Short mmCIF file of C-alpha atoms in Angstrom, two decimals:
data_model
loop_
_atom_site.label_atom_id
_atom_site.label_comp_id
_atom_site.label_asym_id
_atom_site.label_seq_id
_atom_site.Cartn_x
_atom_site.Cartn_y
_atom_site.Cartn_z
CA MET H 134 40.20 -6.23 10.58
CA SER H 135 39.84 -2.58 9.52
CA LYS H 136 38.20 -3.65 6.26
CA PHE H 137 35.79 -5.84 8.21
CA LEU H 138 34.86 -2.99 10.55
CA THR H 139 34.39 -0.59 7.66
CA GLY H 140 32.11 -3.05 5.89
CA LEU H 141 30.19 -3.68 9.11
CA ALA H 142 29.67 0.04 9.60
CA LEU H 143 28.41 0.47 6.04
CA VAL H 144 25.94 -2.38 6.49
CA VAL H 145 24.62 -0.86 9.72
CA VAL H 146 24.17 2.55 8.09
CA ALA H 147 22.44 1.03 5.05
CA ALA H 148 20.12 -1.03 7.23
CA SER H 149 19.17 1.99 9.30
CA LEU H 150 18.00 3.73 6.13
CA LEU H 151 15.54 0.95 5.35
CA SER H 152 12.58 2.67 6.91
CA THR H 153 9.08 1.99 5.70
CA ARG H 154 9.33 4.78 3.14
CA ALA H 155 12.72 3.64 1.85
CA ALA H 156 11.47 0.08 1.58
CA THR H 157 8.41 1.27 -0.33
CA ALA H 158 10.50 3.23 -2.80
CA ALA H 159 12.82 0.25 -3.24
CA GLY H 160 9.92 -1.92 -4.34
CA TRP H 161 9.16 -3.81 -1.12
CA HIS H 162 5.62 -2.50 -1.25
CA TYR H 163 3.07 -4.49 -3.23
CA TYR H 164 2.93 -3.04 -6.73
CA ASP H 165 0.88 -4.13 -9.72
CA PRO H 166 -0.26 -1.53 -12.26
CA GLU H 167 -2.99 -3.83 -13.61
CA CYS H 168 -5.11 -4.18 -10.43
CA PRO H 169 -8.22 -5.73 -12.03
CA ILE H 170 -11.71 -5.35 -10.57
CA GLU H 171 -13.90 -8.24 -11.61
CA LEU H 172 -17.39 -7.17 -12.67
CA GLY H 173 -20.35 -9.52 -12.75
CA GLY H 174 -20.49 -13.28 -13.11
CA GLY H 175 -20.24 -15.79 -15.92
CA GLU H 176 -23.78 -15.21 -17.12
CA LEU H 177 -23.05 -11.51 -17.48
CA GLY H 178 -19.91 -11.93 -19.52
CA GLY H 179 -17.28 -11.64 -16.78
CA LYS H 180 -16.04 -8.14 -17.57
CA SER H 181 -13.45 -6.18 -15.61
CA MET H 182 -11.88 -2.76 -15.17
CA LYS H 183 -8.52 -1.63 -13.83
CA PHE H 184 -7.93 0.18 -10.54
CA VAL H 185 -4.92 2.15 -9.33
CA ALA H 186 -4.46 4.58 -6.43
CA MET H 187 -1.80 7.25 -5.95
CA GLN H 188 -0.72 9.99 -3.56
CA PRO H 189 1.20 12.30 -5.92
CA LYS H 190 1.84 14.92 -3.25
CA LYS H 191 3.92 12.38 -1.31
CA ASN H 192 5.44 9.98 -3.84
CA ILE H 193 5.13 8.65 -7.39
CA ASP H 194 4.16 5.10 -6.45
CA ARG H 195 1.02 3.55 -7.90
CA GLU H 196 -0.69 1.18 -5.49
CA CYS H 197 -3.24 -1.60 -5.78
CA VAL H 198 -4.01 -2.63 -2.22
CA ALA H 199 -2.20 -0.33 0.23
CA LEU H 200 -1.90 3.45 0.26
CA PRO H 201 0.86 4.18 2.78
CA ASP H 202 -0.63 7.32 4.36
CA VAL H 203 -3.87 9.12 4.98
CA GLY H 204 -4.45 12.36 3.12
CA PRO H 205 -5.23 13.52 -0.43
CA SER H 206 -5.22 10.65 -2.92
CA VAL H 207 -6.09 10.03 -6.55
CA ILE H 208 -8.02 6.98 -7.73
CA VAL H 209 -8.08 5.95 -11.38
CA LEU H 210 -10.46 3.48 -13.05
CA ASP H 211 -10.02 2.24 -16.59
CA ALA H 212 -12.44 0.08 -18.60
CA ALA H 213 -11.51 -0.94 -22.12
CA ASP H 214 -14.80 -2.69 -22.91
CA ASN H 215 -17.07 -0.65 -25.18
CA GLU H 216 -20.23 -1.96 -23.52
CA LEU H 217 -19.07 -0.61 -20.16
CA ARG H 218 -18.39 2.79 -21.70
CA ASP H 219 -22.02 3.08 -22.72
CA MET H 220 -23.28 2.36 -19.20
CA ASN H 221 -23.97 4.65 -16.25
CA TRP H 222 -21.19 4.41 -13.67
CA ASP H 223 -21.98 4.55 -9.95
CA ILE H 224 -18.61 4.82 -8.15
CA ARG H 225 -18.33 4.92 -4.37
CA ILE H 226 -15.66 4.62 -1.69
CA LEU H 227 -16.84 2.58 1.26
CA ARG H 228 -15.37 2.35 4.75
CA SER H 229 -14.95 -1.37 5.37
CA ASN H 230 -15.59 -3.16 8.66
CA GLY H 231 -12.53 -5.37 8.10
CA PRO H 232 -9.93 -6.53 5.58
CA ASN H 233 -12.48 -8.80 3.86
CA GLY H 234 -14.37 -5.87 2.41
CA ASP H 235 -17.57 -6.13 4.43
CA ALA H 236 -19.32 -2.83 3.67
CA ASP H 237 -22.76 -1.61 2.70
CA PRO H 238 -22.83 0.59 -0.44
CA ASP H 239 -25.34 2.95 1.18
CA ALA H 240 -24.57 2.97 4.90
CA ASP H 241 -20.75 2.86 4.65
CA ALA H 242 -20.13 5.26 1.77
CA VAL H 243 -17.54 7.98 2.56
CA GLY H 244 -17.24 9.23 -1.00
CA ARG H 245 -19.33 9.02 -4.17
CA LEU H 246 -19.19 10.34 -7.72
CA PRO H 247 -22.33 11.56 -9.51
CA VAL H 248 -23.75 8.72 -11.60
CA GLN H 249 -22.72 9.35 -15.19
CA LYS H 250 -21.22 7.85 -18.32
CA PHE H 251 -17.51 7.92 -19.08
CA ARG H 252 -17.33 7.56 -22.84
CA ASN H 253 -13.54 7.25 -22.89
CA GLY H 254 -13.70 4.41 -20.37
CA MET H 255 -11.57 6.18 -17.78
CA VAL H 256 -12.22 8.25 -14.68
CA ASN H 257 -9.83 9.71 -12.12
CA PHE H 258 -10.94 11.54 -9.01
CA ASP H 259 -9.54 12.92 -5.76
CA HIS H 260 -10.44 11.71 -2.30
CA ASN H 261 -9.02 12.89 1.02
CA PHE H 262 -8.70 9.91 3.37
CA LYS H 263 -8.90 11.33 6.88
CA ASP H 264 -8.74 8.05 8.80
CA ALA H 265 -6.48 5.02 8.47
CA GLY H 266 -8.29 1.76 7.88
CA ASN H 267 -9.73 -0.64 5.33
CA TYR H 268 -11.72 0.65 2.38
CA VAL H 269 -13.60 -0.68 -0.64
CA LEU H 270 -13.87 0.77 -4.13
CA TYR H 271 -17.43 -0.06 -5.17
CA ALA H 272 -18.44 0.12 -8.83
CA LYS H 273 -21.86 -0.55 -10.34
CA LEU H 274 -22.38 -0.03 -14.05
CA THR H 275 -25.93 -0.08 -15.37
CA ALA H 276 -27.48 0.11 -18.85
CA ASP H 277 -29.87 2.97 -19.63
CA ASP H 278 -32.89 0.68 -19.54
CA GLY H 279 -31.72 -1.03 -16.34
CA ALA H 280 -31.91 -4.45 -17.96
CA LYS H 281 -28.23 -5.18 -17.49
CA SER H 282 -25.71 -4.22 -14.85
CA PHE H 283 -22.25 -5.12 -13.63
CA GLU H 284 -21.05 -4.77 -10.06
CA GLY H 285 -17.59 -5.12 -8.54
CA ARG H 286 -15.54 -4.36 -5.45
CA HIS H 287 -11.87 -3.79 -4.79
CA ASN H 288 -10.46 -3.91 -1.24
CA PHE H 289 -7.59 -1.67 -0.22
CA SER H 290 -6.13 -0.15 2.92
CA VAL H 291 -4.98 3.35 3.84
CA GLY H 292 -2.29 4.17 6.40
CA LEU H 293 -1.97 0.62 7.76
CA VAL H 294 1.10 -1.57 8.15
CA THR H 295 1.00 -4.18 5.38
CA ASP H 296 2.25 -7.76 5.66
CA GLU H 297 5.35 -6.85 3.67
CA GLU H 298 6.17 -3.99 6.02
CA PHE H 299 5.47 -6.14 9.10
CA TYR H 300 7.95 -8.81 7.99
CA LEU H 301 10.43 -6.10 7.03
CA TYR H 302 10.27 -4.71 10.58
CA ILE H 303 10.90 -8.20 11.98
CA ALA H 304 13.85 -8.80 9.62
CA PHE H 305 15.34 -5.41 10.43
CA GLY H 306 14.97 -6.00 14.17
CA ALA H 307 16.68 -9.40 13.89
CA PHE H 308 19.47 -7.83 11.84
CA VAL H 309 20.06 -5.12 14.46
CA VAL H 310 20.22 -7.73 17.25
CA VAL H 311 22.77 -9.84 15.34
CA VAL H 312 24.95 -6.88 14.36
CA GLY H 313 24.77 -5.48 17.89
CA GLY H 314 25.81 -8.82 19.38
CA VAL H 315 28.79 -9.15 17.02
CA ALA H 316 29.90 -5.58 17.68
CA PHE H 317 29.62 -6.05 21.46
CA THR H 318 31.65 -9.28 21.33
CA LEU H 319 34.40 -7.65 19.27
CA TRP H 320 34.39 -4.68 21.65
CA ARG H 321 34.88 -6.89 24.70
CA GLN H 322 37.69 -8.73 22.93
CA GLY H 323 39.41 -5.45 22.17
CA LYS H 324 39.14 -5.91 18.43
CA LEU H 325 37.41 -2.59 17.90
CA GLY H 326 40.50 -0.64 18.97
CA PHE H 327 39.67 -0.33 22.69
CA LYS H 328 38.51 -2.48 25.59
CA ILE H 329 35.93 -2.02 28.28
CA PRO H 330 37.67 -0.34 31.23
CA ASP H 331 38.23 -2.57 34.26
CA PHE H 332 36.86 -0.42 37.07
CA SER H 333 37.79 -3.05 39.70
CA LYS H 334 41.44 -2.02 39.50
CA THR H 335 42.62 0.95 41.52
CA ASP H 336 45.88 2.88 41.36
#
């Protein structure tokens, strides 16, 4: 019985440490270092670039769709295609009206880089997210003569509870209820080393 109780105690302690941050560090958070942004349609060649977001002041995780907190963040874009490197990049961060990425590039812009070329195909920039919510990385790449352009969007959230975290909370809550019920039953049966006092008896 003592081994059982010791194991039970260790499980309870370990489960209590599975906060949102611990779960993120353990890999529960969505993680994909590729994070492609599709640019243009079939008639334009179907090109793409890579997206990744980080909050290096808080952790070392690289995120595709969910930054865990508001605050200073770094966004990196990488395009391997030589044609894209010769184009003028218009990069904006839009505040979305919902998780589906509904946002106007002009009216909903909360951050924008000066339009320029990135000859090495990569750009990284800082942005301080002050409000939790849904956002869109908007990219439009245009040739010098304006005859050809590529446009893409990437939806992501900042400081919101993701589906993975929501289900983790549910699982943790169910675990606590089950462990609490078992511990209470063993306590009433006196298998935890003591019983509930019977206050109905008097000396």
